[in-house]
Structures are given as C-alpha cells and as structure tokens.
Coordinates of C-alpha atoms and ligand atoms in Angstrom, one line a residue:
M1 CA 267.7 147.6 -1.4
A2 CA 265.8 148.0 1.9
I3 CA 266.9 146.4 5.1
I4 CA 264.0 145.0 7.1
G5 CA 263.5 144.6 10.8
I6 CA 262.2 141.3 12.2
D7 CA 260.8 140.7 15.6
L8 CA 261.2 137.0 15.7
G9 CA 258.8 136.2 18.6
T10 CA 258.1 133.0 20.5
T11 CA 254.5 133.3 19.6
N12 CA 254.3 135.9 16.9
S13 CA 256.7 137.5 14.5
L14 CA 256.4 140.9 12.9
V15 CA 258.2 142.7 10.1
S16 CA 258.9 146.4 9.6
V17 CA 260.7 148.7 7.2
Y18 CA 261.5 152.4 7.3
Q19 CA 259.8 154.1 4.4
D20 CA 258.7 157.6 3.5
G21 CA 259.8 159.0 6.8
K22 CA 258.1 156.5 9.0
V23 CA 258.1 152.9 10.2
Q24 CA 255.8 150.7 8.3
I25 CA 254.7 147.4 9.8
I26 CA 254.2 145.0 6.9
Q27 CA 250.9 143.2 6.8
N28 CA 250.5 139.6 5.7
I29 CA 248.0 138.1 3.3
F30 CA 245.4 138.1 6.1
G31 CA 245.8 141.8 6.6
E32 CA 247.4 141.1 10.0
N33 CA 250.6 142.4 11.4
Q34 CA 251.5 139.3 13.3
I35 CA 252.7 136.1 11.7
P36 CA 252.3 133.3 14.2
S37 CA 255.6 131.6 14.8
A38 CA 254.3 128.2 13.9
V39 CA 255.3 125.6 11.3
A40 CA 253.4 122.5 10.3
V41 CA 253.2 119.8 7.6
D42 CA 250.0 118.9 5.9
E43 CA 248.7 115.6 4.7
K44 CA 250.5 116.1 1.4
G45 CA 253.8 116.7 3.2
R46 CA 253.8 120.4 2.3
I47 CA 255.2 123.0 4.8
L48 CA 252.7 125.4 6.3
V49 CA 254.0 128.6 8.0
G50 CA 252.2 131.2 10.1
R51 CA 248.4 131.3 10.4
P52 CA 247.6 128.1 8.6
A53 CA 250.1 126.2 10.7
K54 CA 248.7 127.8 13.9
E55 CA 245.2 126.7 13.0
R56 CA 246.3 123.2 12.2
I57 CA 247.7 122.7 15.6
Y58 CA 244.4 122.2 17.3
R59 CA 243.5 119.2 15.2
Y60 CA 246.9 117.8 14.4
P61 CA 249.2 118.8 17.3
K62 CA 251.8 116.2 16.3
D63 CA 252.2 117.8 12.8
C64 CA 252.9 121.2 14.1
A65 CA 255.6 123.1 16.0
I66 CA 255.2 126.3 18.0
E67 CA 257.4 128.1 20.6
F68 CA 260.6 126.6 19.2
K69 CA 262.3 129.9 20.1
R70 CA 262.5 128.5 23.6
Q71 CA 264.8 125.8 22.3
M72 CA 266.8 128.1 20.0
G73 CA 270.4 126.9 19.9
N74 CA 269.6 123.3 21.1
I75 CA 270.6 120.4 18.9
E76 CA 267.6 118.3 19.7
R77 CA 265.4 118.0 16.7
I78 CA 261.7 118.8 16.9
E79 CA 259.4 116.4 15.1
I80 CA 256.6 117.5 12.9
G81 CA 254.7 114.7 11.2
E82 CA 257.3 112.5 9.5
K83 CA 260.0 115.2 9.4
S84 CA 262.2 116.7 12.1
Y85 CA 264.0 120.0 12.3
L86 CA 266.4 121.9 14.5
P87 CA 264.8 124.9 16.3
E88 CA 266.9 127.3 14.1
E89 CA 265.6 125.5 11.0
L90 CA 262.0 126.0 12.1
S91 CA 262.8 129.7 12.8
A92 CA 264.3 129.9 9.3
F93 CA 260.8 129.0 7.9
V94 CA 259.3 131.9 9.8
L95 CA 262.1 134.3 8.8
K96 CA 261.7 133.2 5.2
K97 CA 257.9 133.9 5.4
C98 CA 258.8 137.4 6.9
K99 CA 261.2 138.0 4.0
E100 CA 258.6 137.0 1.4
E101 CA 255.9 139.2 2.9
A102 CA 258.4 142.1 2.9
E103 CA 259.3 141.4 -0.7
I104 CA 255.7 141.4 -1.8
Y105 CA 255.1 144.6 0.0
L106 CA 258.2 146.4 -1.3
N107 CA 258.1 144.8 -4.7
E108 CA 261.8 144.1 -4.5
E109 CA 264.2 141.5 -3.3
V110 CA 265.2 141.7 0.4
T111 CA 268.5 140.2 1.5
E112 CA 269.3 141.9 4.8
A113 CA 267.6 142.1 8.1
V114 CA 268.0 143.3 11.6
I115 CA 266.6 140.7 14.0
S116 CA 265.7 141.1 17.7
V117 CA 266.3 138.5 20.4
P118 CA 265.6 138.5 24.1
A119 CA 268.4 140.3 26.0
Y120 CA 269.0 137.2 28.0
F121 CA 269.8 135.1 24.9
D122 CA 273.4 133.7 25.2
N123 CA 276.0 133.3 22.5
Q124 CA 274.7 130.1 21.3
Q125 CA 271.2 131.3 20.9
R126 CA 272.3 134.5 19.1
E127 CA 274.5 132.4 16.7
A128 CA 271.6 130.1 16.1
T129 CA 269.4 133.1 15.3
K130 CA 271.9 134.4 12.8
N131 CA 272.2 131.0 11.3
A132 CA 268.4 130.8 11.0
A133 CA 268.6 134.0 9.0
K134 CA 271.3 132.5 6.8
I135 CA 269.2 129.5 6.1
A136 CA 266.3 131.7 5.2
G137 CA 268.5 133.6 2.7
L138 CA 268.9 136.7 4.8
V139 CA 272.1 138.4 6.0
C140 CA 271.8 139.5 9.6
N141 CA 274.6 141.9 10.5
R142 CA 273.0 143.1 13.6
I143 CA 271.1 141.5 16.4
I144 CA 269.3 143.8 18.7
N145 CA 267.9 143.1 22.1
E146 CA 264.2 143.4 22.1
P147 CA 264.0 145.9 25.0
S148 CA 266.6 148.1 23.3
A149 CA 264.3 148.2 20.3
A150 CA 261.3 148.9 22.5
A151 CA 263.1 151.8 24.2
L152 CA 264.2 153.2 20.9
A153 CA 260.6 153.2 19.6
H154 CA 259.6 154.9 22.8
R155 CA 262.4 157.5 22.5
M156 CA 261.4 158.2 18.9
H157 CA 257.7 158.5 19.7
T158 CA 258.1 160.8 22.7
G159 CA 261.0 162.7 21.2
I160 CA 262.1 163.5 24.8
S161 CA 265.7 164.4 24.8
M162 CA 266.2 164.9 28.5
E163 CA 267.7 162.0 30.3
Q164 CA 265.3 159.1 31.0
Y165 CA 265.8 155.9 32.9
I166 CA 263.3 153.5 31.5
L167 CA 262.6 150.1 32.9
V168 CA 261.3 148.0 29.9
I169 CA 259.3 145.0 30.8
D170 CA 258.8 142.8 27.8
F171 CA 256.6 139.9 28.8
G172 CA 255.8 137.8 25.7
G173 CA 254.4 134.4 25.0
G174 CA 257.4 132.5 26.2
T175 CA 260.0 134.8 27.5
L176 CA 260.4 137.6 29.9
D177 CA 262.9 140.4 29.4
V178 CA 263.5 143.2 31.8
S179 CA 266.0 146.0 31.0
L180 CA 267.0 149.3 32.3
V181 CA 267.6 151.7 29.5
D182 CA 269.2 155.1 29.8
C183 CA 268.0 157.4 27.0
F184 CA 270.1 160.5 26.9
E185 CA 270.4 162.9 23.9
N186 CA 271.1 160.6 21.0
I187 CA 272.2 157.6 22.9
V188 CA 270.1 154.7 23.9
E189 CA 272.1 152.7 26.3
I190 CA 271.2 149.6 28.1
V191 CA 272.5 149.7 31.6
G192 CA 271.3 146.4 32.8
V193 CA 269.4 143.4 31.6
S194 CA 267.9 140.3 33.1
G195 CA 265.3 137.9 32.1
D196 CA 263.9 134.4 32.1
N197 CA 263.6 132.7 28.8
Q198 CA 261.3 130.1 30.2
L199 CA 258.7 132.5 31.5
G200 CA 255.8 133.9 29.5
G201 CA 252.1 134.0 28.7
K202 CA 252.3 130.3 28.1
N203 CA 253.0 129.7 31.8
F204 CA 249.7 131.5 32.6
D205 CA 247.9 129.3 30.2
E206 CA 249.4 126.2 31.7
Q207 CA 248.6 127.2 35.3
I208 CA 245.0 128.0 34.3
A209 CA 244.7 124.7 32.5
K210 CA 246.1 122.9 35.6
A211 CA 243.6 124.6 37.9
F212 CA 240.8 123.7 35.4
L213 CA 241.8 120.0 35.4
K214 CA 242.1 119.9 39.1
E215 CA 238.8 121.6 39.7
N216 CA 237.1 119.2 37.4
K217 CA 238.9 116.2 38.8
L218 CA 240.5 115.4 35.4
D219 CA 243.9 113.9 35.1
A220 CA 246.2 115.2 32.3
K221 CA 247.6 111.7 32.0
Y222 CA 244.3 110.4 30.7
L223 CA 243.8 113.1 28.1
S224 CA 244.9 112.6 24.5
S225 CA 247.3 115.2 23.2
E226 CA 244.4 116.7 21.2
E227 CA 242.3 117.0 24.3
Y228 CA 245.1 118.6 26.3
S229 CA 245.9 121.0 23.5
L230 CA 242.2 122.0 23.6
V231 CA 242.3 122.7 27.3
I232 CA 245.4 124.8 26.9
R233 CA 243.8 126.8 24.1
K234 CA 240.6 127.4 26.1
A235 CA 242.9 128.5 29.0
E236 CA 244.5 131.1 26.7
E237 CA 241.2 132.2 25.4
V238 CA 239.8 132.7 28.9
K239 CA 242.9 134.5 30.0
I240 CA 242.5 137.0 27.1
A241 CA 238.8 137.2 27.4
L242 CA 239.0 138.1 31.1
G243 CA 240.6 141.4 30.2
G244 CA 239.3 144.0 32.7
K245 CA 236.2 141.9 33.4
E246 CA 235.4 140.6 36.9
K247 CA 234.7 137.1 35.8
V248 CA 234.3 134.7 32.9
T249 CA 233.6 131.1 32.5
M250 CA 235.9 128.6 30.9
G251 CA 234.2 125.7 29.2
C252 CA 235.7 122.7 27.6
K253 CA 234.1 119.6 26.0
I254 CA 236.1 116.5 26.7
K255 CA 234.9 113.1 25.6
D256 CA 231.5 114.7 24.9
K257 CA 231.1 116.0 28.4
L258 CA 231.2 119.8 29.2
Y259 CA 233.5 120.9 32.0
T260 CA 233.5 124.4 33.3
M261 CA 235.4 126.7 35.7
V262 CA 234.5 130.2 36.7
I263 CA 237.6 132.5 36.7
T264 CA 237.8 135.9 38.4
Q265 CA 240.7 138.3 38.6
E266 CA 241.2 137.2 42.2
K267 CA 241.3 133.6 41.2
L268 CA 243.7 134.3 38.4
L269 CA 245.9 136.0 40.8
S270 CA 245.9 133.1 43.2
I271 CA 246.6 130.6 40.5
T272 CA 249.4 132.6 38.9
G273 CA 250.8 134.5 41.9
N274 CA 254.1 132.6 41.7
L275 CA 254.6 133.9 38.2
L276 CA 254.3 137.4 39.4
M277 CA 256.9 136.7 42.1
A278 CA 259.2 135.4 39.4
L279 CA 258.6 138.6 37.5
K280 CA 259.4 140.6 40.6
D281 CA 262.7 138.7 41.1
V282 CA 263.9 139.5 37.6
M283 CA 263.0 143.2 38.1
V284 CA 264.7 143.4 41.4
K285 CA 267.9 141.9 39.9
V286 CA 268.0 144.5 37.2
I287 CA 267.5 147.4 39.5
Q288 CA 269.9 146.2 42.1
D289 CA 272.6 145.4 39.5
A290 CA 272.3 148.9 38.1
G291 CA 272.8 150.3 41.6
C292 CA 269.7 152.5 41.3
T293 CA 266.5 152.9 43.2
I294 CA 262.9 152.7 42.2
E295 CA 262.6 156.5 42.5
E296 CA 265.3 157.0 40.0
I297 CA 263.4 155.2 37.3
T298 CA 261.6 157.8 35.2
D299 CA 259.4 155.5 33.2
V300 CA 258.1 151.9 33.3
L301 CA 257.4 150.8 29.7
L302 CA 255.4 147.7 29.0
A303 CA 255.9 145.6 25.9
G304 CA 254.7 142.1 25.0
G305 CA 251.2 140.6 24.9
C306 CA 251.3 139.3 28.4
C307 CA 251.5 142.8 29.9
R308 CA 247.9 143.2 28.8
L309 CA 246.9 141.2 31.8
Q310 CA 245.0 143.3 34.3
I311 CA 246.7 141.5 37.2
I312 CA 250.1 142.3 35.9
Q313 CA 249.3 146.0 35.4
N314 CA 247.8 146.3 38.8
Y315 CA 250.7 144.5 40.4
L316 CA 253.2 146.8 38.7
R317 CA 251.3 150.0 39.6
E318 CA 251.4 148.9 43.2
L319 CA 255.0 147.9 43.2
F320 CA 256.2 151.2 41.6
H321 CA 253.6 153.4 43.2
R322 CA 252.8 155.2 39.9
E323 CA 251.0 155.1 36.6
I324 CA 252.6 152.8 34.1
T325 CA 253.1 153.6 30.5
F326 CA 250.8 151.2 28.7
P327 CA 251.1 151.8 25.0
N328 CA 248.3 150.6 22.7
D329 CA 250.8 149.1 20.4
I330 CA 252.2 146.9 23.1
Q331 CA 252.9 144.0 20.8
E332 CA 254.4 146.2 18.1
L333 CA 256.8 148.3 20.1
V334 CA 259.8 146.0 19.4
V335 CA 259.3 145.8 15.6
K336 CA 258.7 149.6 15.5
G337 CA 262.1 150.1 17.2
L338 CA 263.7 147.8 14.7
G339 CA 262.1 149.8 11.9
Y340 CA 263.7 153.0 13.2
Y341 CA 266.9 151.2 13.5
T342 CA 266.9 150.1 9.9
G343 CA 266.2 153.7 9.0
I344 CA 269.2 154.8 11.0
M345 CA 271.4 152.1 9.4
E346 CA 270.3 153.3 6.0
K347 CA 270.9 156.9 7.0
K348 CA 267.4 157.9 6.0
A349 CA 266.7 161.6 5.9
G350 CA 265.0 163.1 9.0
L351 CA 266.3 160.5 11.3
E352 CA 268.8 161.7 13.8
E353 CA 271.9 159.5 14.3
I354 CA 271.0 157.5 17.4
L355 CA 273.4 155.1 18.9
V356 CA 272.0 151.9 20.4
T357 CA 274.5 150.3 22.7
D358 CA 274.2 147.0 24.5
V359 CA 275.4 145.1 27.5
C360 CA 276.7 141.7 28.1
P361 CA 274.0 139.8 29.9
F362 CA 276.3 137.3 31.7
S363 CA 279.7 137.2 33.2
L364 CA 282.3 135.5 31.0
G365 CA 285.4 133.9 32.3
V366 CA 287.7 130.9 32.3
N367 CA 288.9 128.1 34.4
V368 CA 292.4 126.9 33.9
S369 CA 292.4 123.1 33.9
G370 CA 294.3 121.6 36.8
Q371 CA 295.2 125.0 38.2
S372 CA 293.2 125.1 41.4
I373 CA 291.6 122.4 43.5
N374 CA 288.3 124.3 43.6
Q375 CA 287.8 124.8 39.9
V376 CA 286.6 128.4 40.4
M377 CA 285.6 130.6 37.5
S378 CA 287.9 133.5 36.9
V379 CA 285.8 136.3 35.5
I380 CA 287.3 138.3 32.6
I381 CA 284.2 140.2 31.4
P382 CA 281.7 141.0 34.2
R383 CA 278.0 141.0 33.5
N384 CA 276.4 144.2 32.3
S385 CA 279.6 145.5 30.7
T386 CA 278.8 147.8 27.8
L387 CA 279.5 146.2 24.4
P388 CA 281.7 145.9 22.5
K389 CA 284.0 144.9 25.3
K390 CA 287.6 143.7 25.3
A391 CA 289.4 142.6 28.4
A392 CA 292.4 140.5 29.3
K393 CA 293.9 138.7 32.2
E394 CA 297.2 137.0 32.7
Y395 CA 297.5 133.4 34.0
I396 CA 300.6 131.6 35.3
S397 CA 301.4 128.0 34.6
K398 CA 301.3 125.7 37.6
T399 CA 304.6 124.0 37.1
K400 CA 307.9 125.0 35.4
T401 CA 307.8 121.9 33.2
Q402 CA 304.2 122.2 32.0
K403 CA 303.8 121.8 28.2
E404 CA 300.3 123.0 27.7
M405 CA 297.6 125.1 29.3
V406 CA 293.9 124.4 28.8
F407 CA 291.3 127.2 29.3
S408 CA 287.7 126.3 29.6
V409 CA 285.4 129.2 28.9
Y410 CA 282.3 129.7 30.9
Q411 CA 279.4 132.1 31.2
G412 CA 277.3 132.6 34.3
E413 CA 277.4 134.0 37.8
N414 CA 278.3 130.9 39.9
Y415 CA 281.5 130.8 41.9
Y416 CA 282.3 127.2 40.7
A417 CA 283.1 127.0 37.0
E418 CA 281.3 123.8 36.6
E419 CA 278.0 125.3 37.7
N420 CA 278.1 127.7 34.9
K421 CA 277.5 127.1 31.2
K422 CA 280.6 125.9 29.4
L423 CA 281.0 127.6 26.0
G424 CA 284.2 125.8 24.9
E425 CA 287.8 125.2 25.3
I426 CA 291.0 126.6 24.0
R427 CA 294.6 125.1 24.4
I428 CA 298.0 126.7 24.1
P429 CA 301.3 125.0 24.0
L430 CA 304.0 126.1 26.5
Y431 CA 307.7 125.9 25.9
P432 CA 309.3 125.5 29.3
T433 CA 312.3 127.6 30.1
P434 CA 314.4 126.1 33.0
G435 CA 313.5 127.6 36.3
K436 CA 310.7 129.8 35.1
L437 CA 307.0 129.6 35.3
Q438 CA 305.2 130.5 32.0
T439 CA 302.5 133.2 31.6
V440 CA 299.6 133.2 29.2
L441 CA 297.6 136.3 28.3
T442 CA 293.9 135.5 27.8
T443 CA 291.9 138.1 25.9
F444 CA 288.1 138.1 25.5
S445 CA 286.5 140.3 22.8
Y446 CA 282.7 140.3 23.0
D447 CA 281.1 142.1 20.1
I448 CA 277.8 144.0 19.8
N449 CA 276.0 140.8 18.6
G450 CA 277.1 138.9 21.6
I451 CA 279.7 136.8 19.9
L452 CA 282.7 135.9 22.0
C453 CA 286.2 135.7 20.6
V454 CA 288.9 134.2 22.8
E455 CA 292.6 134.7 22.2
V456 CA 295.4 133.1 24.3
K457 CA 299.1 134.2 23.9
N458 CA 302.0 132.5 25.6
S459 CA 305.3 134.0 26.7
Q460 CA 306.9 133.3 23.3
G461 CA 304.2 135.3 21.6
I462 CA 302.4 132.3 20.0
K463 CA 298.7 133.0 19.7
M464 CA 295.6 130.7 19.5
K465 CA 292.2 132.2 18.6
K466 CA 288.7 130.8 18.8
K467 CA 285.3 132.1 18.1
L468 CA 283.0 130.4 20.6
L469 CA 279.7 129.1 19.6
G470 CA 279.1 127.2 22.8
T471 CA 278.8 123.5 23.2
G472 CA 276.6 121.6 20.9
S473 CA 276.1 124.4 18.4
T474 CA 275.8 123.3 14.9
T475 CA 275.9 125.1 11.6
P476 CA 273.5 123.2 9.5
D477 CA 273.3 124.1 5.9
K478 CA 270.0 122.7 5.1
N479 CA 268.3 124.1 2.0
I480 CA 264.8 124.7 3.2
F481 CA 264.0 126.3 -0.1
Q482 CA 263.8 122.8 -1.5
E483 CA 260.9 121.8 0.7
K484 CA 257.5 121.7 -0.8
Y485 CA 255.4 124.6 0.4
L486 CA 251.8 125.3 0.6
P487 CA 251.3 127.8 -2.2
R488 CA 250.6 131.3 -1.0
E489 CA 247.3 131.5 -2.8
L490 CA 246.0 128.6 -0.7
E491 CA 247.1 129.9 2.6
E492 CA 244.0 131.8 3.4
Y493 CA 241.7 129.0 2.3
T494 CA 243.8 126.5 4.3
A495 CA 243.7 128.6 7.5
I496 CA 240.0 129.1 7.2
H497 CA 239.4 125.4 6.3
E498 CA 241.4 124.3 9.4
K499 CA 239.5 126.7 11.6
L500 CA 236.1 125.6 10.3
A501 CA 237.0 122.0 10.9
R502 CA 238.1 122.8 14.4
L503 CA 234.9 124.7 15.1
Y504 CA 233.0 121.8 13.7
A505 CA 234.7 119.3 15.9
E506 CA 233.7 121.4 19.0
A507 CA 230.2 122.4 17.8
S508 CA 226.9 121.1 18.9
E509 CA 224.9 118.9 16.5
R510 CA 222.6 121.8 15.4
N511 CA 225.5 124.1 14.5
R512 CA 227.3 121.4 12.7
E513 CA 224.9 121.5 9.7
E514 CA 225.7 125.1 8.9
L515 CA 229.4 124.7 9.4
E516 CA 229.4 121.7 7.2
R517 CA 228.0 123.8 4.3
W518 CA 230.8 126.4 4.8
I519 CA 233.4 123.6 4.8
D520 CA 232.1 122.2 1.5
S521 CA 232.1 125.7 -0.1
I522 CA 235.7 126.4 1.1
E523 CA 236.9 123.0 -0.2
Y524 CA 235.3 123.7 -3.5
A525 CA 236.8 127.2 -3.7
K526 CA 240.2 125.8 -2.8
E527 CA 240.0 123.6 -6.0
H528 CA 238.6 126.4 -8.1
E529 CA 240.7 129.2 -6.7
G530 CA 240.7 132.5 -8.7
Y531 CA 237.0 133.2 -9.2
V532 CA 235.6 136.6 -8.2
E533 CA 233.0 134.7 -6.3
N534 CA 235.6 133.4 -3.9
I535 CA 236.4 136.9 -2.6
K536 CA 232.7 137.1 -1.7
L537 CA 232.9 133.7 -0.1
L538 CA 236.0 134.4 1.9
R539 CA 234.6 137.6 3.3
G540 CA 231.3 135.8 4.0
V541 CA 232.9 133.0 5.9
K542 CA 235.1 135.3 7.9
R543 CA 232.0 137.3 9.0
Y544 CA 230.2 134.1 9.8
M545 CA 233.1 132.8 11.9
E546 CA 233.4 136.0 13.7
A547 CA 229.7 136.1 14.6
Y548 CA 229.8 132.4 15.5
E549 CA 232.8 132.8 17.8
E550 CA 231.2 135.8 19.4
A551 CA 228.1 133.8 20.1
V552 CA 230.0 130.8 21.3
C553 CA 232.8 132.7 23.1
G554 CA 231.1 136.1 23.7
E555 CA 230.2 137.8 26.9
N556 CA 229.5 135.0 29.3
I557 CA 231.7 132.8 27.3
F558 CA 232.4 129.3 26.7
Q559 CA 229.0 127.9 27.7
M560 CA 228.0 125.4 25.2
N561 CA 224.3 126.1 25.6
I562 CA 224.9 129.5 24.0
A563 CA 226.7 127.7 21.1
D564 CA 223.6 125.6 20.8
M565 CA 221.5 128.6 19.9
F566 CA 223.7 129.7 17.1
Y567 CA 222.6 128.2 13.9
D568 CA 222.5 131.3 11.7
N569 CA 221.8 131.0 8.1
R570 CA 224.9 131.0 5.8
D571 CA 223.3 133.0 3.0
S572 CA 222.8 136.1 5.2
Y573 CA 226.6 136.4 5.3
L574 CA 227.2 136.2 1.6
Ligands
ADP1 P1 256.2 137.0 21.8 O1 256.9 138.3 21.7 O2 256.8 136.1 22.8 O3 256.0 136.3 20.5 P2 253.7 138.5 22.2 O4 254.3 139.8 22.7 O5 253.1 138.5 20.9 O6 254.7 137.3 22.3 O7 252.7 138.0 23.3 C1 252.0 136.8 23.2 C2 251.4 136.4 24.5 O8 250.5 137.4 24.9 C3 250.6 135.1 24.5 O9 250.9 134.3 25.6 C4 249.2 135.6 24.5 O10 248.3 134.7 25.1 C5 249.3 136.9 25.3 N1 248.2 137.8 25.1 C6 247.9 138.4 23.9 N2 246.8 139.2 24.1 C7 246.5 139.2 25.4 C8 245.5 139.8 26.2 N3 244.6 140.7 25.7 N4 245.5 139.6 27.6 C9 246.4 138.7 28.1 N5 247.4 138.1 27.4 C10 247.4 138.3 26.1
MG2 MG1 258.1 139.8 21.7

C-alpha cells in the first residue's frame, strides 16, 4: 500500500506519491495540482471541501472557513454556517479530500501519509496536525518540516553531492518559514530554522486592501463582510496580476459605485515595506543562529507562492548580492520533496538512502515552582539542537522537608519562564531524609516529530513521565465521515455555479444576460448529471469564463468599462 505525501498548506494543499521511479503530483477532479485549503457548508447543510468551498466564500463568507492552519492547535472553534469545528477538524476535511484524490488516482486504499508543517510549528501544532490525520483516517508516522522537504526536492533535482548550504525561504499564503539546510552526501540536515506563522501572502493582500480603502476614503467599519471580502479578493488579484508589470489598476464595485487605485511596483513596495523588513528579521535570525555569514550560503532557494512577487525577488537579490534560485515549480517544491521522502521510506529502487534530520525550533526548559524569586527558565534543550535529542539536568529541593517538586515546562527564548509558552506541568513526590536536600533528575526527550516527553526521577528512583501536548490541546474523536458531503460528481458543477453567480453579482447589466443563461444551463446540468452533453457544456462554460475574466481582468485590469464591452455569445463557446 502506497504512502502519500501531503503538503497541508494554509492556502493550498497538494498530494504526491512516488511511483515508477518518479514523484507524481496527484491531480484533482479539476485537473489541478492544488486543492484550496477551504471548507464550507451549503444551503443543504452539506460539507464542501477545496475548490467549491473556495468559490463559495465570495458570496457566503460566513459559511466558509479558510486559513485555519493559522489557528492549528487552538481550542477555539471556527463557525461555518450553523456548525462549528476545531482547526484540526477543518484540516481533517482537507486531509480526507487529499486521501480520496490519492485513492482514486492509485485505485487502492491509502492509510498512511507523511505530512509537512512549517518548521516553526510547536508541539501543540504538530500534535494537532497528527490528530487531524487521525480524524481523516490516515496514520501519520512522520511529520516533516516544509523547508526540509523543499531542500530534499532541490537536492534530488540537482543531484549535487558536494556540500551545499541552502537558505530555504518558504513564503506561503499565511506563514513564512526560513531554514538553513546543509546538504552533504546523503544527508539533508537542517542547521537552523526560524519563521513567523502569522506572516504570508495574506498580509500583502490586507495591506493593499487597506491602502485601497484609505485612498478611496472608505471605512472598513461600514463595509459588509461580503464587501470587505470582495476588496480582499481584488487586492489578491491585483497583487498576482502585477507580476513583472510596471502598473495595474485595482477596481472594486461597492454599493454600485466603482472605486479604483493604480498600483505600481514602487507603490507596492511602499505599502508592504514593513513586511519585507519582517522577512529580513527572520532571515537574519537564522543566519546568525547558525553562526555563518551570507558568503557561506551556497544557494538561496525560494518556495511558496508569495516568492513570486517581483518586489521580494528584487529585495533578496539586493540583499544577497547574487542571483536567486527561482524554480518554476515554486509552489510544488515541498510536495515533491515529500514524494521523494515517501519513496525513501518505502525503499523504492533507484532512490539512494537519504537521511533527513531536523532541529528543535525552540529552547525547551523548566521552571521549578517556588525555587527562585525570579522564576527564570532553566533551559534543558537549547533551540536548533539536532533531533532526536535527549538531555537531562539535576535540580535540588529548596528545603530539607519538602514533600513535592513541581516542574513547569516551557518553550521559548525569554529569560523569565512566564514570558514563554507553558506546555504543561509534572509533579514528583519527595521523601525527605533528615538533614539532606533531595535531588530530582529531569530528562527531556524530543523526538523527530517534535513531540516532547518529560521524565522526572527522585533520589529514591521513583519516576514520573509525561508526554506533553501543551496547554489546551484536545484529542477530539469526531467522526467527520458521518457528515453529509457534497457528492464528488457535483463538485465541478458546484464550483462553476458558484463562480458564475459571483461573476454575475459583479457584472454590468449587459453582461448579466449572458451569464444568466450559463447559470441556467449549469443548474439544469447539475440535476441531469451524466449526459455526454454536459462534458461539452462544462468545457464551454470554462472557456467562456476564462475569456470573460480575461476581458474583465485582462491587461489593464479591473476597469468595469472593459467588462461592459464583454457580452460574447454563449453558443460560440459550445
Ligand atoms: P501555502 O503553502 O501557505 O498554502 P502557497 O505557497 O500556495 O501557500 O502560496 C499562496 C500565496 O501565494 C497566496 O497568498 C497567493 O496570493 C500567493 N501567490 C500565488 N501566486 C502568486 C503570484 N503570481 N504573485 C504573487 N503572489 C502569488
Ligand atoms: Mg506551503
């Protein structure tokens, strides 16, 4: 049975498998590699996952959830329509979709997956990811850091066996991950990681939207959630459309009035300059931590959709005084690496045995309750230690009559324990011996999946053990398989239907007539699904939408007067 690799992204998820001597990225029903990480409910209470859910968000933002990876490990529930879910449950829907796509492609059941997470994910977030897999019916024995996967793909593609120091910058939709990877012979070793799991492409969209509202003297407070979501979507569209161009125009129709803003590379830079500074801070931290210099870095490897931004590429070129590796498959690098990894796990012929090691992204330590006035954190495993790592420290009781010692476990870099993140607590009884202070040996074992086990042993040899999941982590056992799903055959119709309805809502009166006819045809086809005619219809409507969007959002984009001119005849597309 094949093991699959899943890049569970904030924005998009991808699935791969190692087959016939190469990595195969599995395509979904739409013929696309990427499954949007989106979940929604429709008017019948059915669950929509991926493209149909992403399309639905524009008209029914309250019924949809996106970017829940940012909340991974939290216990606050996210509402969609009448229902509410934990972030890991929403992720489980996406993982289940990935599993299904793989099963259809492979024509066999899939039960095991390797899943990637940002290197900066803490214990709780990693545990939540594994739990999401479990809910989705997948065993996940190995979690891999996204940059390690990207570096592995790079290593396999270039086949270079001399030592390379690669700085991997994975700038996705909602997270930034920077790692320094040492590739030497058959070892891919992470030597340093840092990141920001609240920084990504989404922040660029928000800043553009903010500038747009300001320039047009609009107040976000007075916009409905649908209107605000439209502004954000137009901001993302304009960000992507700008590409290498000098300028484009962003246009947005709010309460029947058209608002515009011209955006140039220079303007984008001025609006989002603070985000580049944040990117720089993360890179500096990694390089400094690893104790190396910019000159020692052999390659700068970009991954993640956000790295497609011209301003980021220019900035990095300037900063590193060199050409930057800019692979075409920038958004597929991680999943390709995972594909190779599954091949290595399955010991597939032709694949050399490559060892992918990892590091601990935070310092881990304890504070012994009541021991010191300052409540400092005593570090047991320093950050960037290679995993798996086991380390121990001895602590002495404060008084000779003390009956218990309480260890609070923390992760983080702050001097004071309280300023770090508390992962849990472990207690050990003491049996006072007259005239003697007691000692307790505290051992931390941090495994390759970032799971921390704490053991405390007193002078009498009594041990207490605890696997730490962090505060507030839960282990829900919800059966999402019992939910009512939108049938797979209807996914494509639904996504197209949603998109047409959205285009209709934004269209000028003249164009609406034609769109209405398409909507009627799709609605009819949805009910009479299965006719050969429908294939023709689906192809036709896709071609129409492409041409329509190009006309509406083409070269000098987003100007509604261009949209007004587009009322092409439906029949010419069939
Ligand atoms: P994740 O791994 O977080 O799911 P991806 O690597 O798929 O994310 O990147 C998604 C982000 O990349 C989104 O914010 C999207 O707007 C942005 N993006 C995609 N294509 C482009 C492009 N051509 N130019 C700029 N940004 C892009
Ligand atoms: Mg990613």
